[in-house]
Coordinates of C-alpha atoms and ligand atoms in Angstrom, one line a residue:
M1 CA 10.6 23.7 -16.9
K2 CA 9.6 26.5 -13.7
T3 CA 6.8 25.0 -12.0
I4 CA 5.7 21.6 -10.6
A5 CA 2.7 19.8 -8.4
V6 CA 2.4 17.2 -6.9
L7 CA -0.4 15.3 -5.4
T8 CA -1.2 12.2 -3.3
S9 CA -3.9 9.7 -5.0
G10 CA -6.2 6.5 -3.6
G11 CA -5.7 4.8 -0.7
D12 CA -3.0 6.8 1.7
G13 CA -0.3 5.2 3.6
P14 CA 2.6 5.9 5.9
G15 CA 5.6 8.2 4.2
L16 CA 2.9 10.6 1.9
N17 CA 4.2 13.2 3.9
P18 CA 8.1 12.3 3.9
C19 CA 7.9 12.0 0.1
I20 CA 5.9 15.1 -0.7
R21 CA 8.3 17.1 1.6
A22 CA 10.7 16.0 -0.3
V23 CA 8.7 16.5 -3.7
V24 CA 9.3 20.1 -1.6
R25 CA 12.6 21.1 -0.9
R26 CA 14.0 19.0 -3.6
A27 CA 11.6 20.8 -6.5
V28 CA 12.7 24.6 -4.4
K29 CA 16.2 24.1 -4.0
K30 CA 16.9 23.0 -8.1
G31 CA 14.6 27.1 -7.4
L32 CA 11.4 25.8 -9.1
E33 CA 8.0 26.3 -8.2
V34 CA 5.8 24.3 -6.3
Y35 CA 2.2 23.7 -6.1
G36 CA 0.5 21.1 -4.1
V37 CA -2.8 18.9 -4.8
R38 CA -4.9 18.5 -2.1
R39 CA -7.4 15.3 -2.1
G40 CA -5.6 13.7 -5.3
Y41 CA -7.8 13.9 -8.1
S42 CA -10.6 15.1 -7.1
G43 CA -9.0 18.6 -5.6
L44 CA -7.5 18.3 -9.0
I45 CA -10.3 18.1 -10.7
G46 CA -11.9 21.1 -8.6
G47 CA -9.1 23.2 -8.7
D48 CA -7.7 22.7 -5.5
I49 CA -4.6 23.2 -5.3
I50 CA -2.3 25.5 -3.5
S51 CA 1.4 27.1 -3.3
L52 CA 4.1 25.5 -1.4
N53 CA 7.5 26.6 -0.5
S54 CA 9.7 24.4 2.3
R55 CA 8.2 25.9 5.6
D56 CA 4.9 24.8 4.7
V57 CA 6.5 20.7 5.0
S58 CA 8.1 22.2 8.1
G59 CA 7.5 19.0 10.8
I60 CA 5.6 16.3 8.5
L61 CA 8.3 13.3 8.5
G62 CA 7.4 11.6 11.3
R63 CA 2.9 11.8 11.0
G64 CA 1.3 9.2 9.2
G65 CA -1.4 9.7 6.6
T66 CA -1.0 12.0 3.7
F67 CA -1.3 16.2 4.7
L68 CA -2.2 16.8 1.1
G69 CA -4.8 14.5 1.8
T70 CA -6.2 12.7 -0.9
A71 CA -8.9 10.5 -2.8
R72 CA -10.4 7.6 -4.6
C73 CA -11.1 9.7 -8.3
P74 CA -13.3 6.9 -10.4
E75 CA -14.5 10.3 -12.7
F76 CA -10.4 10.5 -14.4
K77 CA -11.0 7.7 -15.7
D78 CA -13.2 10.1 -17.8
I79 CA -11.5 12.0 -20.5
K80 CA -14.0 15.2 -20.1
V81 CA -12.3 15.0 -16.1
R82 CA -8.8 14.9 -17.2
R83 CA -9.3 17.6 -20.0
T84 CA -10.6 19.6 -16.6
A85 CA -7.5 18.3 -14.4
L86 CA -4.9 19.6 -17.2
R87 CA -7.2 23.3 -17.6
H88 CA -6.6 23.9 -14.3
L89 CA -3.0 22.8 -14.0
N90 CA -2.6 25.2 -17.6
Q91 CA -3.4 28.2 -15.8
R92 CA -1.7 28.6 -13.0
S93 CA 1.9 27.4 -15.5
I94 CA 1.9 23.7 -13.6
E95 CA 4.6 22.5 -16.2
G96 CA 4.6 18.0 -14.8
L97 CA 2.9 16.7 -11.9
I98 CA 4.6 14.3 -9.4
V99 CA 1.2 11.4 -8.4
I100 CA 2.1 9.4 -5.6
G101 CA 0.2 6.3 -4.9
G102 CA -0.9 3.0 -5.3
N103 CA -2.1 1.1 -8.8
G104 CA -5.6 3.4 -9.9
S105 CA -3.5 6.1 -9.0
L106 CA -0.7 5.7 -11.3
T107 CA -2.8 4.2 -13.9
G108 CA -4.9 7.9 -14.1
A109 CA -0.3 9.2 -14.1
L110 CA -0.6 7.5 -17.6
E111 CA -3.5 8.5 -19.4
L112 CA -2.3 12.1 -18.7
D113 CA 1.1 11.1 -20.2
K114 CA -0.4 10.7 -22.5
M115 CA -2.5 12.9 -24.0
G116 CA 1.3 15.0 -23.6
Y117 CA 1.0 16.2 -20.5
P118 CA 4.3 15.8 -18.4
V119 CA 4.1 13.4 -15.0
I120 CA 6.5 11.2 -13.1
G121 CA 4.7 8.1 -10.4
I122 CA 6.1 7.4 -7.8
P123 CA 4.2 3.8 -5.3
A124 CA 2.6 4.9 -2.8
S125 CA 0.7 1.9 -1.9
I126 CA 0.5 -0.3 2.0
D127 CA -1.0 -3.7 -0.6
N128 CA 3.4 -3.9 -2.1
D129 CA 1.1 -5.0 -5.6
V130 CA 3.3 -2.1 -8.2
N131 CA 5.0 -3.7 -10.8
E132 CA 8.8 -3.3 -11.3
T133 CA 9.7 -2.5 -7.9
D134 CA 10.5 -4.5 -5.5
I135 CA 8.7 -2.4 -2.7
A136 CA 5.9 1.1 -2.4
V137 CA 5.8 3.4 0.4
G138 CA 4.2 2.3 3.4
V139 CA 4.1 -1.2 2.7
D140 CA 7.5 -1.2 5.8
T141 CA 5.4 0.2 8.7
T142 CA 1.3 -1.3 7.1
L143 CA 3.7 -4.5 7.7
N144 CA 6.0 -4.0 11.9
T145 CA 2.0 -2.4 12.5
I146 CA 0.5 -6.1 11.5
L147 CA 3.5 -8.4 13.1
E148 CA 2.8 -6.1 16.8
S149 CA -0.5 -7.0 16.6
I150 CA -0.6 -10.3 15.8
D151 CA 2.4 -10.3 18.7
R152 CA 0.0 -8.7 20.5
I153 CA -2.8 -11.2 19.4
K154 CA -0.6 -14.3 20.6
D155 CA 0.1 -13.0 23.8
T156 CA -3.8 -13.6 24.6
A157 CA -4.9 -16.1 22.1
T158 CA -1.8 -18.0 24.2
S159 CA -3.3 -17.4 27.9
H160 CA -6.5 -18.8 26.3
Q161 CA -5.5 -21.3 24.4
R162 CA -7.5 -20.3 21.5
A163 CA -7.6 -20.0 17.8
F164 CA -7.3 -16.5 16.1
L165 CA -7.9 -15.2 12.6
V166 CA -6.3 -12.0 12.1
E167 CA -7.7 -10.3 9.0
V168 CA -5.0 -8.2 7.7
M169 CA -5.6 -5.6 4.6
G170 CA -5.6 -6.8 0.6
R171 CA -8.8 -6.4 -1.4
D172 CA -7.1 -8.0 -4.3
C173 CA -3.7 -9.1 -3.5
G174 CA -2.5 -11.2 -0.3
Y175 CA 0.9 -9.2 0.5
L176 CA -0.1 -8.0 3.5
A177 CA -1.1 -11.3 4.8
L178 CA 1.9 -14.2 3.0
Q179 CA 4.9 -11.1 4.7
S180 CA 3.4 -11.5 7.8
G181 CA 2.6 -14.9 8.4
I182 CA 6.0 -15.6 7.9
A183 CA 7.0 -12.9 10.6
G184 CA 4.3 -14.0 12.5
G185 CA 5.0 -17.9 12.9
A186 CA 0.8 -18.2 11.7
E187 CA 0.0 -21.8 11.3
L188 CA -2.0 -20.6 7.6
V189 CA -1.8 -17.9 6.4
L190 CA -5.0 -17.3 3.1
V191 CA -4.8 -15.4 0.0
P192 CA -7.1 -14.2 -3.1
E193 CA -4.2 -15.3 -5.9
R194 CA -4.7 -18.9 -3.7
E195 CA -7.5 -21.5 -3.8
G196 CA -8.5 -22.3 -1.0
P197 CA -8.3 -24.8 0.7
P198 CA -11.5 -26.7 1.7
M199 CA -12.4 -25.4 5.3
E200 CA -11.5 -29.4 6.2
Q201 CA -8.5 -28.2 5.6
I202 CA -8.3 -25.2 7.9
A203 CA -10.1 -27.2 9.9
D204 CA -7.1 -29.2 10.1
E205 CA -5.2 -27.6 10.3
V206 CA -6.0 -25.9 14.0
V207 CA -6.4 -30.0 14.8
N208 CA -2.7 -30.5 14.4
A209 CA -1.9 -27.3 16.5
Y210 CA -4.3 -28.4 19.4
V211 CA -2.7 -31.9 19.4
E212 CA 0.8 -30.9 18.4
G213 CA 0.6 -29.3 22.0
K214 CA 1.1 -25.3 20.3
S215 CA -1.0 -23.2 22.8
H216 CA -2.7 -20.6 19.9
C217 CA -3.6 -21.3 16.7
I218 CA -2.8 -18.2 14.0
I219 CA -4.2 -17.6 11.0
V220 CA -3.8 -14.4 8.8
I221 CA -6.2 -14.2 6.3
A222 CA -5.7 -11.6 3.1
E223 CA -9.3 -9.4 3.5
G224 CA -9.4 -10.5 -0.6
W225 CA -9.3 -13.8 0.0
K226 CA -12.7 -15.8 -0.4
P227 CA -14.6 -17.5 1.2
G228 CA -13.8 -15.1 3.5
T229 CA -13.0 -14.3 6.4
R230 CA -16.3 -14.9 8.6
A231 CA -17.1 -18.0 6.0
V232 CA -14.3 -19.3 8.1
E233 CA -15.3 -18.7 11.0
D234 CA -19.2 -20.3 11.1
Y235 CA -17.7 -23.1 9.9
L236 CA -14.9 -23.2 13.3
K237 CA -16.9 -21.6 14.9
K238 CA -19.1 -26.1 14.1
R239 CA -17.3 -27.6 14.5
A240 CA -17.1 -29.1 18.7
D241 CA -13.7 -30.6 18.5
L242 CA -10.5 -28.5 17.0
G243 CA -9.5 -28.3 20.9
F244 CA -9.1 -24.2 20.3
D245 CA -11.8 -22.2 21.0
V246 CA -11.5 -18.9 17.9
R247 CA -12.0 -15.5 17.9
V248 CA -11.7 -13.0 15.1
T249 CA -9.7 -10.2 14.8
V250 CA -9.8 -7.2 12.1
L251 CA -7.4 -5.2 11.7
G252 CA -8.7 -2.4 9.9
H253 CA -7.5 0.8 9.4
V254 CA -5.4 0.5 11.6
Q255 CA -2.7 -0.5 9.8
R256 CA -3.6 2.1 7.7
G257 CA -2.1 4.8 10.2
G258 CA 1.4 6.0 12.1
R259 CA 4.3 6.9 12.9
P260 CA 6.6 6.1 9.2
S261 CA 8.8 3.4 10.1
V262 CA 13.1 4.8 9.2
F263 CA 12.5 2.6 5.8
D264 CA 8.9 4.5 4.6
R265 CA 10.8 7.4 5.4
T266 CA 13.6 7.2 4.0
L267 CA 12.8 5.4 0.9
G268 CA 10.0 7.9 0.4
S269 CA 11.9 11.0 1.1
R270 CA 14.6 9.4 -1.6
M271 CA 12.3 8.4 -4.2
G272 CA 10.0 12.7 -3.6
A273 CA 13.7 14.0 -5.0
Y274 CA 15.0 11.3 -7.5
A275 CA 11.3 12.2 -8.8
V276 CA 11.9 15.6 -9.5
D277 CA 14.5 15.6 -10.9
A278 CA 13.4 13.0 -13.8
L279 CA 10.7 15.7 -14.0
L280 CA 13.9 18.2 -15.3
Q281 CA 14.9 15.6 -16.9
G282 CA 12.5 15.4 -19.1
E283 CA 11.2 12.5 -17.7
T284 CA 7.8 12.3 -18.3
G285 CA 5.1 8.4 -18.5
K286 CA 7.5 6.6 -15.9
M287 CA 7.5 5.9 -12.1
V288 CA 11.1 6.0 -9.5
A289 CA 11.0 2.3 -8.7
L290 CA 13.3 0.5 -6.1
R291 CA 15.2 -2.1 -8.0
S292 CA 17.9 -4.2 -5.5
S293 CA 18.8 -0.8 -2.7
K294 CA 18.6 1.5 -6.3
L295 CA 16.6 3.7 -7.1
T296 CA 15.6 4.7 -11.9
L297 CA 12.6 5.2 -14.0
V298 CA 10.7 2.4 -15.5
P299 CA 8.2 2.9 -17.8
L300 CA 4.5 3.3 -16.0
A301 CA 2.5 1.4 -17.8
D302 CA 5.1 -1.3 -17.0
A303 CA 4.9 -0.3 -13.7
V304 CA 0.0 -1.1 -14.1
R305 CA -0.1 -3.4 -16.1
T306 CA -1.0 -6.3 -14.4
L307 CA -1.0 -6.5 -10.1
K308 CA 2.1 -7.5 -8.7
P309 CA 2.3 -11.4 -8.5
L310 CA 2.6 -12.6 -5.5
D311 CA 6.7 -14.1 -4.4
P312 CA 6.6 -18.1 -5.1
E313 CA 9.6 -18.3 -2.7
M314 CA 7.6 -16.6 0.1
L315 CA 4.5 -19.3 -0.5
E316 CA 7.0 -22.2 -0.1
L317 CA 8.6 -20.5 2.8
A318 CA 5.2 -20.1 4.5
D319 CA 3.9 -23.4 3.8
M320 CA 6.8 -25.0 5.2
L321 CA 7.9 -23.4 9.2
E322 CA 3.2 -23.1 8.9
Ligands
F6P401 O1 -5.3 -0.1 -1.5 C1 -4.9 -0.5 0.3 C2 -5.9 -1.0 0.8 O2 -6.3 -0.6 1.8 C3 -7.1 -2.1 0.2 O3 -5.7 -3.2 0.9 C4 -8.5 -1.6 1.0 O4 -8.4 -3.1 0.6 C5 -8.3 -0.1 0.9 O5 -7.2 0.2 1.0 C6 -9.7 -0.1 1.5 O6 -9.9 1.1 0.7 P1 -10.6 2.0 1.6 O7 -9.5 3.0 2.6 O8 -11.4 3.6 0.4 O9 -12.1 1.5 2.1

C-alpha cells in the first residue's frame, strides 16, 4: 500500500484533529502518500480530496472540531453513491481509507469494506454509543464541558434556591447524562434507555430535595429521553408545592466544541497511528478499540450492530447517589 486517505464524518467532537494529525504523520513516516477528504462522505462523493503532508496538520492538535470538515450523509446508504465514492478513490490511486466517526459513519465504512475496499474505522462520538470500545474520541472533553456547566448552574441554583433541568446531548443514548449526572451530583438522571419515571415521581424528587434542606435540585436529562425536557418543565411549572422555582438550561452544541482534553488528544493520536499500522498490515473491516487501556482491532460489524448499552452498575450508582 502506497497511498491512503482519511476522513471525519457525522457529528464532530473534540479530538478529531489530533486523530487526523496522527494518521497523517504516521503515514508520512511510513513512506505513504496521504490524502484528506473534506466534509466526510459528502466530500468523498464529490471528489473533494486534498493532498496532506506533515506540515499541513501543524497547529491543529489543540483545536476542537475537525479541520477537514464533516457532514451527515444519508445518501451514502445508496450503493450507487458508494460506487461514485470508490471511483474517486481509485482515480487517485488511493488504496485504503481511515474513517473517523460514530455509528452511522462506521456503518458506511463497513459497507465500503463489503465492496472490497480496504478500510479501518476509528470510533469518534461524543455520545459514547459505539460498541466494542471502552470509550470513543471526544467523550472525555464533552463530559468535562458538561460538568463545568453543571457546576456553574449549581452556583446560581444554590444562590436562588432553584431546581434546574439540564438537558445534555444524546439522541439515542444516555451516557453523557448518566456520567455527568453522577459526576455533577444530580438529584435525578433521565435517559432514553430507561422508561419514565412518571411526572409525579419527578416532582417528588424536587419536593424531597427541598424538604431534606438541599439548596438546589439538579435533574440531568438526555436529549433523547421521552416525553422530553419541555414536558417536565410544563408539568413542574404547574405545581405550586415544589418549594423550588424551576429553570431550564439546554446545553446544546456548546458540548461539541472546545479544546480537546489531554485524554482525547492522547486517545485520538494513539488511535490514528494504530489505524495506519492496521491498514499497512493488510487489515480491513476493523475498528480500532480501547479496551482496558490497550488498543486492539475489532470487527466493524460488531461495533455497529447495536448502540452500546449503558452500564447497569452506573445506573445503579446514579440512583443510589440521588
Ligand atoms: O451524534 C452525536 C450528537 O451530538 C447527538 O448527541 C445529537 O443528538 C446529535 O449529534 C446532533 O446532531 P446535529 O449536530 O447534526 O444536529
